[in-house]
């Protein structure tokens, strides 16, 4: 797939950020649509350097909050809720908050901001697309297993499923996430998806991505709140009441605060156009041009055997598409 | 304040959207900063017309959802929770969800999208700034009264305040909202605030505005969920249990869904740069230039008596500031 890249004179000049020789061309043609329009990234400019430093500060915070969330989840469910099992008992339920928050919030948020890391901009986009899709798939799988845990527990205890507002919001988030993943895979990874479809899909994908995170945050907060009220009933179940804020309540509440702060930082990163990837790396174009070529071949009823070395075809086709 | 406007030749030509004669000038100088950069609004362009139609569709949905939320809140608390009073009883608590959701979600969201309504773009910005501030103040007052209702109820029943995750998120939203309102008033309405400070404040104001709405949504969902679990305990308090989804539960859950959909639409409107107000209306400049003039006068230790008719001074000062 990569033959021809190294020999391109455009690829030889300068450092990673000088690898965007076709940056001025119409990005829509490459499947890297211009909505919202990314701004110029000139690292020699002090204000851009400053902006990058703020990005890395926020990204570092994101990573710290991710670790803190997972630690809080594990400590809460191990120390005070008895640990984990898969036997229809309360211990199986304990997987539910751990897997849902780890999947639908922590991994999801980290997967969403992946393209914004400036260190990745100098490299081909396709591997990052695949990593984004893989992280999101892992996140989706964890969420589905987390849902299975609560359904199993409810079924074993004859508790109805999906009646609370928490469950309505949570299941909506998971269902939209599944639709989003399938649509994202079909729209951005299958090479025969028309470029016009990608252009239409991208703003919906970006908006729905943020919306799913907001739904996940709302579901997480309502779920933790509900769980702490159920678990800390005071004399009724021989625990310290939630209202006296015992250590478990403090850890649970802190987890909720960490989730909200994490979500707001992720949404901040996603909404800052300055931190969008300048979508013009050659591999991305290789991929998009290959898709475009395939569509043209299909139209002519011919199969082109040159599936590998298409780099030499870039410039005329891109010029044609950007005209 | 408005003298001189009608006589300006720039104000006489064309319809409302042709009233931006200085659109190309540096908007930062007017306190209408260029972050994120608004795009061109040419209503003769079919894609812009289409975009405006989508805006009005979403805005109409916003208004419908606002009404639906308030109706749901009133029906829920009147029909099933016994109505309203201010006597420390459960009836006083009933004001809490009604006022918090009406204030911190419905009015807040409508106040936030006010500047995006294209019909307002042809008019001076200052009245819309005042309406925005007034709507937000009303929203803040309703929220504070809603908080008083729950504190009074808790105090009357010897229930501790601010222990649940719902209350932590809710009080954070209300506190940030109060800070946001004061900072917004000082930053964007007091004429002696330096323009550089406005430029710094605007992105923070926009981001914090969206974040407060997300906090409010999370607090509302967790609060409604908690309330329905408390209210519908089945045999314990002789009600139909929440898990059997009686009409009250359906109304409460539907209210939660309406709140989430409303919030997502408001955030969608706020995040679409195409729907940002082109910030160059003369009144806005009058106001900003007046503020700028005042700063210059203060620096020189002089007081200028011409506080009203400054329109004739626009062009040279704006040219000077945009240079």
Coordinates of C-alpha atoms in Angstrom, one line a residue:
Chain A
X1 CA 0.0 0.0 0.0
X2 CA 2.8 2.4 0.7
X3 CA 5.0 1.8 -2.4
X4 CA 5.8 5.0 -4.1
X5 CA 5.4 7.2 -1.0
X6 CA 9.1 7.3 -0.1
X7 CA 10.1 8.2 -3.6
X8 CA 7.7 11.2 -3.9
X9 CA 9.6 14.4 -3.7
X10 CA 6.7 15.9 -1.8
X11 CA 7.3 13.5 1.0
X12 CA 11.0 14.1 1.3
X13 CA 11.0 17.8 2.2
X14 CA 11.0 19.1 5.8
X15 CA 9.6 17.7 9.1
X16 CA 6.3 16.0 9.8
X17 CA 4.2 19.2 9.5
X18 CA 5.7 20.0 6.0
X19 CA 4.1 16.7 4.7
X20 CA 0.9 18.4 3.5
X21 CA 1.9 19.4 0.0
X22 CA -1.7 19.5 -1.2
X23 CA -3.1 21.4 1.7
X24 CA -4.7 24.1 -0.5
X25 CA -6.6 21.6 -2.6
X26 CA -10.3 20.8 -2.0
X27 CA -10.3 18.6 1.0
X28 CA -13.8 17.4 0.4
X29 CA -12.5 15.3 -2.5
X30 CA -10.4 13.3 -0.1
X31 CA -13.2 12.4 2.3
X32 CA -11.6 14.8 4.8
X33 CA -14.4 17.4 4.5
X34 CA -13.9 21.0 5.4
X35 CA -16.7 21.3 8.0
X36 CA -15.9 23.0 10.4
X37 CA -13.1 24.6 8.5
X38 CA -9.7 23.8 10.2
X39 CA -7.4 26.7 10.7
X40 CA -3.8 27.0 9.8
X41 CA -1.3 25.2 12.0
X42 CA 2.0 27.1 12.0
X43 CA 4.0 25.9 14.9
X44 CA 6.5 28.6 14.5
X45 CA 3.7 31.2 15.3
X46 CA 3.8 31.9 19.1
X47 CA 0.0 31.9 19.4
X48 CA -0.2 28.5 17.8
X49 CA 2.5 27.2 20.1
X50 CA 0.5 28.6 23.0
X51 CA -2.7 26.9 21.6
X52 CA -0.8 23.6 21.3
X53 CA 0.4 23.9 24.8
X54 CA -3.2 24.4 26.0
X55 CA -4.2 21.4 24.0
X56 CA -1.6 19.2 25.5
X57 CA -2.5 20.5 29.0
X58 CA -6.1 19.6 28.4
X59 CA -5.2 16.2 26.8
X60 CA -2.9 15.4 29.8
X61 CA -5.9 16.3 32.1
X62 CA -8.1 14.0 30.0
X63 CA -5.7 11.1 30.5
X64 CA -5.3 11.7 34.2
X65 CA -9.1 11.9 34.6
X66 CA -9.5 8.7 32.6
X67 CA -7.2 6.9 35.0
X68 CA -8.8 8.5 38.0
X69 CA -12.3 7.5 36.8
X70 CA -11.3 3.8 36.3
X71 CA -9.5 3.7 39.7
X72 CA -12.6 5.2 41.4
X73 CA -14.9 2.7 39.7
X74 CA -12.7 -0.3 40.7
X75 CA -12.1 1.0 44.3
X76 CA -15.9 1.7 44.8
X77 CA -17.1 -1.7 43.5
X78 CA -14.3 -3.7 45.1
X79 CA -14.0 -2.1 48.5
X80 CA -17.7 -1.3 49.3
X81 CA -19.7 -3.4 46.8
X82 CA -18.0 -6.8 47.3
X83 CA -16.1 -7.1 44.0
X84 CA -17.0 -8.8 40.8
X85 CA -18.5 -12.1 39.5
X86 CA -20.7 -13.3 36.6
X87 CA -23.4 -15.3 38.5
X88 CA -26.6 -13.1 38.4
X89 CA -25.8 -11.8 41.9
X90 CA -25.1 -8.2 43.1
X91 CA -21.5 -9.0 42.2
X92 CA -22.5 -9.3 38.5
X93 CA -24.3 -6.0 38.7
X94 CA -21.0 -4.4 39.8
X95 CA -19.6 -4.9 36.3
X96 CA -22.4 -2.5 35.0
X97 CA -21.0 0.8 36.3
X98 CA -17.4 -0.2 35.7
X99 CA -17.9 -1.3 32.1
X100 CA -20.4 1.4 31.1
X101 CA -18.3 4.3 32.4
X102 CA -15.1 2.8 31.1
X103 CA -16.6 2.1 27.7
X104 CA -19.2 4.8 27.0
X105 CA -17.3 7.7 28.7
X106 CA -13.6 7.0 29.2
X107 CA -12.6 5.0 26.1
X108 CA -15.2 6.8 24.0
X109 CA -13.9 10.2 25.0
X110 CA -10.3 9.2 24.4
X111 CA -11.2 7.7 21.0
X112 CA -13.1 10.9 20.1
X113 CA -10.1 13.2 20.7
X114 CA -7.6 10.9 18.9
X115 CA -7.5 12.9 15.7
X116 CA -6.8 16.1 17.6
X117 CA -3.4 15.1 18.9
X118 CA -1.0 17.3 16.9
X119 CA 1.8 14.6 17.1
X120 CA -0.3 12.4 14.9
X121 CA -0.9 15.0 12.2
X122 CA 2.4 14.4 10.4
X123 CA 1.5 10.8 9.7
X124 CA -0.9 9.0 7.4
X125 CA -4.5 9.3 8.5
X126 CA -5.7 5.8 7.7
X127 CA -3.9 4.1 10.7
X128 CA -5.5 6.7 13.0
X129 CA -8.9 6.1 11.4
X130 CA -8.4 2.4 12.1
X131 CA -7.3 3.1 15.7
X132 CA -10.3 5.4 16.2
X133 CA -12.6 2.7 14.9
X134 CA -10.9 0.0 17.0
X135 CA -11.1 2.1 20.2
X136 CA -14.7 2.9 19.5
X137 CA -15.5 -0.8 18.9
X138 CA -13.8 -1.8 22.1
X139 CA -15.8 0.9 23.9
X140 CA -19.0 -0.4 22.3
X141 CA -18.2 -4.0 23.3
X142 CA -17.5 -3.0 26.9
X143 CA -20.8 -1.1 26.9
X144 CA -22.7 -4.1 25.6
X145 CA -21.1 -6.4 28.2
X146 CA -22.0 -3.8 30.8
X147 CA -25.6 -3.9 29.6
X148 CA -25.6 -7.7 29.7
X149 CA -24.4 -7.5 33.3
X150 CA -27.4 -5.4 34.5
X151 CA -29.9 -7.4 32.4
X152 CA -28.6 -10.7 33.8
X153 CA -28.8 -9.3 37.3
X154 CA -32.3 -7.9 36.8
X155 CA -33.6 -11.1 35.2
X156 CA -32.1 -13.3 38.0
X157 CA -33.8 -11.1 40.7
X158 CA -37.1 -10.6 38.6
X159 CA -36.5 -6.9 38.4
X160 CA -38.0 -5.3 35.2
X161 CA -35.5 -3.9 32.7
X162 CA -35.5 -0.4 31.2
X163 CA -38.1 1.4 33.2
X164 CA -36.1 4.2 34.9
X165 CA -35.1 7.5 33.2
X166 CA -31.5 6.5 33.8
X167 CA -32.0 3.3 31.7
X168 CA -33.9 5.2 29.0
X169 CA -31.0 7.7 28.6
X170 CA -28.4 5.0 28.9
X171 CA -30.0 2.6 26.4
X172 CA -30.5 5.6 24.0
X173 CA -26.8 6.4 24.3
X174 CA -25.7 2.8 23.6
X175 CA -28.1 2.3 20.7
X176 CA -27.0 5.6 19.1
X177 CA -23.4 4.6 19.6
X178 CA -24.0 1.3 17.8
X179 CA -25.7 3.1 14.9
X180 CA -22.9 5.7 14.9
X181 CA -20.2 3.0 14.8
X182 CA -21.8 1.1 11.9
X183 CA -22.5 4.3 10.0
X184 CA -18.9 5.6 10.7
X185 CA -17.4 2.3 9.5
X186 CA -19.5 2.2 6.4
X187 CA -19.1 5.9 5.6
X188 CA -15.4 6.5 6.4
X189 CA -13.7 3.1 6.1
X190 CA -15.4 1.2 3.3
X191 CA -13.6 2.4 0.1
X192 CA -16.7 2.3 -2.1
X193 CA -18.6 4.9 -0.1
X194 CA -19.2 7.9 -2.4
X195 CA -17.2 11.0 -1.4
X196 CA -20.4 13.1 -1.5
X197 CA -21.9 10.7 1.1
X198 CA -18.8 11.2 3.3
X199 CA -19.2 14.9 3.1
X200 CA -22.8 14.7 4.1
X201 CA -22.1 12.2 6.9
X202 CA -19.2 14.0 8.6
X203 CA -21.1 16.8 10.3
X204 CA -23.7 14.4 11.5
X205 CA -21.0 12.0 12.7
X206 CA -19.3 14.9 14.6
X207 CA -22.5 16.2 16.1
X208 CA -23.9 12.8 17.0
X209 CA -20.5 11.9 18.6
X210 CA -20.7 14.8 21.0
X211 CA -24.4 14.1 21.7
X212 CA -23.7 10.5 22.6
X213 CA -21.1 11.7 25.1
X214 CA -23.6 14.1 26.7
X215 CA -26.1 11.3 26.9
X216 CA -23.5 9.0 28.5
X217 CA -22.6 11.7 31.0
X218 CA -26.3 12.2 32.0
X219 CA -26.8 8.4 32.2
X220 CA -23.6 8.0 34.3
X221 CA -24.6 10.8 36.8
X222 CA -28.1 9.5 37.2
X223 CA -26.9 5.9 37.5
X224 CA -24.3 6.7 40.2
X225 CA -26.8 8.8 42.1
X226 CA -29.4 6.1 42.0
X227 CA -26.9 3.4 43.0
X228 CA -25.7 5.4 46.0
X229 CA -29.3 5.9 47.2
X230 CA -30.0 2.2 46.8
X231 CA -26.8 1.1 48.5
X232 CA -26.6 3.6 51.4
X233 CA -30.1 3.3 53.0
X234 CA -28.9 3.7 56.5
X235 CA -30.8 1.5 59.1
X236 CA -32.8 -0.2 56.3
X237 CA -29.8 -2.1 55.1
X238 CA -27.3 -1.5 57.9
X239 CA -25.2 1.0 56.1
X240 CA -24.3 4.5 56.9
X241 CA -26.9 6.6 55.1
X242 CA -26.0 8.5 51.9
X243 CA -27.0 11.7 53.6
X244 CA -24.2 11.4 56.2
X245 CA -21.7 11.2 53.3
X246 CA -19.7 8.1 54.3
X247 CA -16.4 7.3 52.4
X248 CA -18.3 5.3 49.8
X249 CA -20.6 8.2 49.0
X250 CA -17.6 10.6 48.8
X251 CA -15.9 8.2 46.3
X252 CA -19.1 7.8 44.3
X253 CA -19.8 11.6 44.2
X254 CA -16.2 12.3 43.3
X255 CA -16.4 9.7 40.4
X256 CA -19.4 11.7 39.1
X257 CA -17.5 15.0 39.3
X258 CA -14.5 13.4 37.5
X259 CA -16.8 12.1 34.7
X260 CA -18.4 15.5 34.2
X261 CA -15.0 17.3 34.1
X262 CA -13.6 14.7 31.8
X263 CA -16.7 15.0 29.5
X264 CA -16.5 18.8 29.4
X265 CA -12.8 18.8 28.6
X266 CA -13.4 16.3 25.7
X267 CA -16.2 18.4 24.4
X268 CA -14.0 21.5 24.7
X269 CA -11.3 19.8 22.6
X270 CA -13.8 18.6 20.0
X271 CA -15.4 22.0 19.6
X272 CA -12.1 23.9 19.1
X273 CA -11.6 24.2 15.3
X274 CA -8.0 25.2 15.8
X275 CA -7.2 21.7 17.1
X276 CA -8.7 19.9 14.2
X277 CA -6.4 17.7 12.1
X278 CA -5.3 19.4 8.9
X279 CA -6.8 16.6 6.7
X280 CA -4.4 16.5 3.8
X281 CA -2.0 13.7 4.6
X282 CA -1.0 11.6 1.5
X283 CA -2.2 8.3 2.9
X284 CA -5.6 9.7 3.5
X285 CA -5.6 10.9 -0.1
X286 CA -4.3 7.6 -1.3
X287 CA -7.2 6.0 0.4
X288 CA -9.8 8.5 -0.9
X289 CA -8.4 8.5 -4.4
X290 CA -8.3 4.7 -4.4
X291 CA -12.0 4.8 -3.4
X292 CA -12.7 7.4 -6.1
X293 CA -10.8 5.4 -8.7
X294 CA -12.8 2.3 -7.8
X295 CA -16.0 4.2 -8.3
X296 CA -14.8 5.3 -11.8
X297 CA -13.7 1.8 -12.7
X298 CA -17.1 0.4 -11.6
X299 CA -18.9 2.9 -13.7
X300 CA -16.9 1.8 -16.7
X301 CA -17.5 -1.8 -15.9
X302 CA -13.7 -2.4 -15.7
X303 CA -11.5 -3.7 -12.9
X304 CA -8.2 -1.9 -12.6
X305 CA -5.4 -4.3 -11.4
X306 CA -3.2 -1.5 -10.1
X307 CA -4.6 -1.5 -6.5
X308 CA -1.3 -0.8 -4.8
X309 CA 0.8 1.9 -6.5
X310 CA -1.7 4.7 -7.1
X311 CA 0.5 7.5 -5.6
X312 CA 1.7 8.6 -9.0
X313 CA -2.0 9.2 -10.0
X314 CA -2.6 11.6 -7.1
X315 CA -2.0 15.0 -8.6
X316 CA -4.0 14.8 -11.9
X317 CA -7.0 13.3 -10.2
X318 CA -7.0 15.6 -7.2
X319 CA -6.7 18.6 -9.6
X320 CA -9.6 17.2 -11.6
X321 CA -11.7 16.8 -8.4
X322 CA -10.8 20.1 -7.0
X323 CA -11.7 22.0 -10.1
Chain B
X1 CA -28.8 56.9 21.7
X2 CA -30.1 56.4 18.2
X3 CA -29.7 59.9 16.8
X4 CA -27.7 59.9 13.6
X5 CA -28.6 56.4 12.5
X6 CA -31.4 57.2 10.1
X7 CA -29.4 59.9 8.4
X8 CA -26.5 57.6 7.7
X9 CA -26.3 56.7 4.0
X10 CA -25.0 53.3 5.0
X11 CA -28.2 52.6 6.9
X12 CA -30.5 53.6 4.0
X13 CA -29.5 51.0 1.4
X14 CA -31.2 47.6 1.0
X15 CA -33.0 45.3 3.5
X16 CA -32.0 44.3 7.0
X17 CA -29.0 42.2 6.0
X18 CA -27.5 45.0 3.9
X19 CA -27.1 47.0 7.2
X20 CA -23.6 45.7 7.8
X21 CA -21.5 48.3 5.9
X22 CA -18.4 47.8 8.1
X23 CA -18.6 44.0 8.0
X24 CA -15.0 43.6 6.7
X25 CA -13.5 45.7 9.5
X26 CA -11.8 44.2 12.5
X27 CA -14.7 42.9 14.7
X28 CA -12.5 42.5 17.7
X29 CA -12.4 46.2 18.1
X30 CA -16.2 46.4 18.6
X31 CA -16.3 43.9 21.4
X32 CA -17.8 41.4 18.9
X33 CA -14.8 39.1 18.7
X34 CA -14.2 36.8 15.8
X35 CA -14.0 33.5 17.8
X36 CA -15.3 31.2 16.4
X37 CA -15.2 32.9 13.0
X38 CA -18.7 33.6 11.7
X39 CA -19.2 32.7 8.1
X40 CA -20.8 34.7 5.4
X41 CA -24.5 35.0 5.4
X42 CA -25.8 35.6 1.9
X43 CA -29.5 34.8 1.9
X44 CA -29.6 34.8 -1.9
X45 CA -27.4 31.7 -1.9
X46 CA -29.6 28.6 -1.9
X47 CA -27.3 26.7 0.5
X48 CA -27.6 29.6 3.0
X49 CA -31.4 29.7 2.6
X50 CA -31.4 25.9 3.3
X51 CA -29.2 26.5 6.3
X52 CA -31.5 29.2 7.6
X53 CA -34.5 26.9 7.1
X54 CA -32.8 24.2 9.1
X55 CA -32.1 26.8 11.8
X56 CA -35.7 27.9 12.0
X57 CA -36.8 24.2 12.1
X58 CA -34.5 23.6 15.0
X59 CA -35.5 26.8 16.7
X60 CA -39.2 26.0 16.3
X61 CA -38.5 22.6 17.8
X62 CA -36.7 24.3 20.7
X63 CA -39.8 26.5 21.4
X64 CA -42.1 23.5 21.2
X65 CA -39.9 21.4 23.5
X66 CA -39.7 24.4 25.9
X67 CA -43.5 24.5 26.1
X68 CA -43.7 20.7 26.4
X69 CA -41.1 20.7 29.2
X70 CA -43.0 23.3 31.3
X71 CA -46.4 21.5 30.7
X72 CA -44.9 18.2 31.7
X73 CA -43.4 19.7 34.9
X74 CA -46.7 21.4 35.9
X75 CA -48.8 18.3 35.1
X76 CA -46.5 16.0 37.0
X77 CA -46.4 18.1 40.1
X78 CA -50.0 19.2 40.0
X79 CA -51.7 15.9 39.1
X80 CA -49.5 13.4 41.0
X81 CA -47.5 15.4 43.6
X82 CA -50.3 17.4 45.1
X83 CA -49.6 20.9 43.6
X84 CA -47.7 23.8 45.1
X85 CA -47.3 25.7 48.4
X86 CA -44.6 27.6 50.3
X87 CA -44.9 26.0 53.7
X88 CA -41.9 23.7 54.1
X89 CA -44.1 20.7 53.1
X90 CA -43.7 18.3 50.1
X91 CA -45.8 20.9 48.2
X92 CA -43.0 23.4 48.6
X93 CA -40.5 20.8 47.3
X94 CA -42.6 20.6 44.2
X95 CA -41.5 24.1 43.2
X96 CA -37.9 22.7 43.0
X97 CA -38.1 20.7 39.8
X98 CA -40.5 23.2 38.1
X99 CA -38.3 26.2 38.8
X100 CA -34.9 24.5 38.3
X101 CA -35.8 23.0 34.9
X102 CA -37.7 26.1 33.8
X103 CA -34.9 28.4 34.8
X104 CA -31.6 26.4 34.3
X105 CA -32.7 24.5 31.2
X106 CA -35.7 26.1 29.4
X107 CA -35.2 29.8 29.8
X108 CA -31.4 29.4 29.9
X109 CA -31.4 27.5 26.6
X110 CA -33.7 30.0 25.0
X111 CA -31.6 32.9 26.2
X112 CA -28.5 31.3 24.9
X113 CA -29.7 30.9 21.3
X114 CA -31.2 34.4 21.2
X115 CA -28.3 35.9 19.2
X116 CA -28.6 33.1 16.6
X117 CA -32.1 34.1 15.3
X118 CA -31.4 35.6 11.9
X119 CA -34.4 37.9 12.1
X120 CA -32.6 39.8 14.9
X121 CA -29.4 40.3 12.8
X122 CA -30.6 43.4 11.0
X123 CA -31.1 45.3 14.2
X124 CA -28.9 46.9 16.7
X125 CA -27.2 44.4 19.0
X126 CA -27.4 46.3 22.3
X127 CA -31.2 45.6 22.9
X128 CA -30.5 41.9 22.2
X129 CA -27.6 42.0 24.6
X130 CA -30.0 43.5 27.2
X131 CA -32.7 40.9 26.4
X132 CA -30.1 38.1 26.7
X133 CA -28.9 39.4 30.1
X134 CA -32.5 39.9 31.3
X135 CA -33.6 36.4 30.2
X136 CA -30.5 34.9 31.9
X137 CA -31.2 37.0 35.1
X138 CA -34.8 35.7 35.1
X139 CA -33.4 32.2 34.6
X140 CA -30.9 32.7 37.5
X141 CA -33.6 34.1 39.8
X142 CA -36.0 31.1 39.1
X143 CA -33.1 28.7 39.8
X144 CA -32.2 30.5 43.1
X145 CA -35.9 30.3 44.2
X146 CA -36.0 26.7 43.1
X147 CA -32.9 26.1 45.4
X148 CA -34.6 27.9 48.3
X149 CA -37.6 25.6 47.9
X150 CA -35.6 22.5 48.3
X151 CA -33.4 23.9 51.1
X152 CA -36.6 25.0 53.0
X153 CA -38.2 21.6 52.6
X154 CA -35.0 19.8 53.7
X155 CA -34.6 22.1 56.7
X156 CA -38.2 21.7 57.7
X157 CA -37.8 17.8 57.6
X158 CA -34.3 17.8 59.1
X159 CA -32.9 16.3 55.8
X160 CA -29.3 17.3 55.2
X161 CA -28.6 19.5 52.2
X162 CA -26.2 19.0 49.3
X163 CA -25.1 15.4 49.9
X164 CA -26.2 13.6 46.7
X165 CA -24.3 13.6 43.4
X166 CA -27.4 15.3 41.9
X167 CA -27.1 18.2 44.4
X168 CA -23.4 18.5 43.8
X169 CA -23.9 18.8 40.0
X170 CA -26.9 21.0 40.4
X171 CA -25.3 23.4 42.8
X172 CA -22.2 23.6 40.6
X173 CA -24.4 24.5 37.6
X174 CA -26.2 27.2 39.6
X175 CA -22.9 28.6 41.1
X176 CA -21.2 28.7 37.7
X177 CA -24.3 30.3 36.2
X178 CA -24.2 33.1 38.8
X179 CA -20.5 33.7 38.2
X180 CA -21.1 33.6 34.4
X181 CA -23.9 36.1 34.7
X182 CA -21.9 38.6 36.8
X183 CA -18.8 38.1 34.5
X184 CA -21.0 38.5 31.4
X185 CA -22.6 41.7 32.8
X186 CA -19.3 43.2 33.8
X187 CA -17.5 42.1 30.6
X188 CA -20.1 42.8 27.9
X189 CA -22.5 45.4 29.3
X190 CA -20.4 47.8 31.4
X191 CA -19.0 50.3 28.9
X192 CA -15.7 50.7 30.7
X193 CA -14.6 47.1 30.2
X194 CA -11.5 47.1 28.0
X195 CA -12.1 45.6 24.6
X196 CA -9.1 43.3 25.0
X197 CA -10.8 41.9 28.1
X198 CA -14.0 41.3 26.1
X199 CA -12.0 39.5 23.5
X200 CA -10.4 37.3 26.1
X201 CA -13.7 36.7 27.9
X202 CA -15.9 35.8 24.9
X203 CA -14.6 32.2 24.2
X204 CA -14.7 31.5 28.0
X205 CA -18.2 32.9 28.1
X206 CA -19.3 30.7 25.2
X207 CA -17.7 27.6 26.4
X208 CA -18.8 28.0 30.0
X209 CA -22.3 28.7 28.7
X210 CA -22.5 25.3 27.0
X211 CA -20.9 23.6 29.9
X212 CA -23.5 25.0 32.4
X213 CA -26.3 23.7 30.1
X214 CA -24.6 20.2 30.1
X215 CA -24.4 20.3 33.9
X216 CA -28.0 21.4 34.1
X217 CA -29.1 18.5 31.9
X218 CA -27.2 16.0 34.0
X219 CA -28.6 17.5 37.2
X220 CA -32.1 17.4 35.8
X221 CA -32.0 13.8 34.6
X222 CA -30.5 12.6 37.9
X223 CA -33.0 14.7 39.9
X224 CA -36.1 13.4 38.0
X225 CA -34.8 9.8 38.2
X226 CA -34.2 10.2 42.0
X227 CA -37.6 11.8 42.6
X228 CA -39.4 9.0 40.7
X229 CA -37.7 6.4 42.7
X230 CA -38.5 8.2 46.0
X231 CA -42.1 8.9 45.0
X232 CA -43.1 5.5 43.4
X233 CA -42.0 3.0 46.0
X234 CA -44.9 0.6 45.4
X235 CA -46.3 -1.0 48.6
X236 CA -43.9 1.1 50.9
X237 CA -45.9 4.3 50.2
X238 CA -49.0 2.8 48.6
X239 CA -48.2 3.9 45.0
X240 CA -47.7 1.9 41.9
X241 CA -44.0 1.1 41.7
X242 CA -41.7 3.0 39.3
X243 CA -40.8 -0.4 37.7
X244 CA -44.4 -0.9 36.6
X245 CA -44.2 2.4 34.7
X246 CA -47.4 4.0 35.9
X247 CA -48.6 7.2 34.1
X248 CA -46.6 9.4 36.5
X249 CA -43.4 7.5 35.7
X250 CA -44.1 7.8 31.9
X251 CA -44.6 11.6 32.3
X252 CA -41.5 12.0 34.4
X253 CA -39.4 9.9 32.0
X254 CA -40.8 11.7 29.0
X255 CA -39.9 15.0 30.7
X256 CA -36.3 13.8 31.0
X257 CA -36.2 12.8 27.3
X258 CA -37.7 16.2 26.3
X259 CA -35.0 18.0 28.4
X260 CA -32.2 16.0 26.8
X261 CA -33.5 16.6 23.2
X262 CA -34.0 20.3 24.0
X263 CA -30.4 20.5 25.3
X264 CA -28.9 18.7 22.4
X265 CA -30.7 21.0 19.9
X266 CA -29.6 24.2 21.8
X267 CA -26.0 22.9 21.8
X268 CA -26.3 22.1 18.1
X269 CA -27.5 25.6 17.4
X270 CA -24.7 27.1 19.5
X271 CA -22.0 25.0 17.9
X272 CA -22.9 25.9 14.3
X273 CA -20.6 28.8 13.3
X274 CA -22.8 29.5 10.3
X275 CA -25.6 30.5 12.6
X276 CA -23.6 33.0 14.5
X277 CA -24.7 36.6 14.4
X278 CA -22.5 38.7 12.0
X279 CA -21.4 41.1 14.7
X280 CA -21.1 44.4 12.9
X281 CA -24.4 46.2 13.4
X282 CA -24.0 50.0 13.9
X283 CA -25.6 50.1 17.4
X284 CA -23.1 47.5 18.6
X285 CA -20.3 49.6 17.2
X286 CA -21.8 52.7 18.7
X287 CA -21.7 51.0 22.1
X288 CA -18.2 49.6 21.6
X289 CA -16.9 52.8 20.2
X290 CA -18.5 54.8 23.0
X291 CA -16.7 52.4 25.5
X292 CA -13.5 52.9 23.6
X293 CA -14.0 56.7 23.5
X294 CA -14.6 56.7 27.2
X295 CA -11.4 54.8 27.9
X296 CA -9.4 57.3 25.7
X297 CA -11.1 60.3 27.5
X298 CA -10.3 58.8 30.9
X299 CA -6.7 58.3 29.9
X300 CA -6.5 62.0 28.9
X301 CA -8.2 63.0 32.2
X302 CA -11.0 64.7 30.2
X303 CA -14.8 64.1 30.2
X304 CA -16.4 64.3 26.8
X305 CA -19.9 65.7 27.0
X306 CA -21.0 64.2 23.7
X307 CA -22.5 61.0 25.1
X308 CA -25.4 60.6 22.6
X309 CA -24.5 61.4 19.0
X310 CA -21.3 59.5 18.4
X311 CA -22.4 57.9 15.1
X312 CA -20.6 60.5 13.0
X313 CA -17.4 59.5 14.7
X314 CA -17.7 55.8 13.7
X315 CA -15.7 55.6 10.6
X316 CA -12.5 57.3 11.5
X317 CA -12.3 55.5 14.9
X318 CA -13.1 52.1 13.5
X319 CA -10.6 52.6 10.7
X320 CA -8.0 53.6 13.3
X321 CA -8.8 50.6 15.5
X322 CA -8.8 48.1 12.6
X323 CA -5.5 49.3 11.3

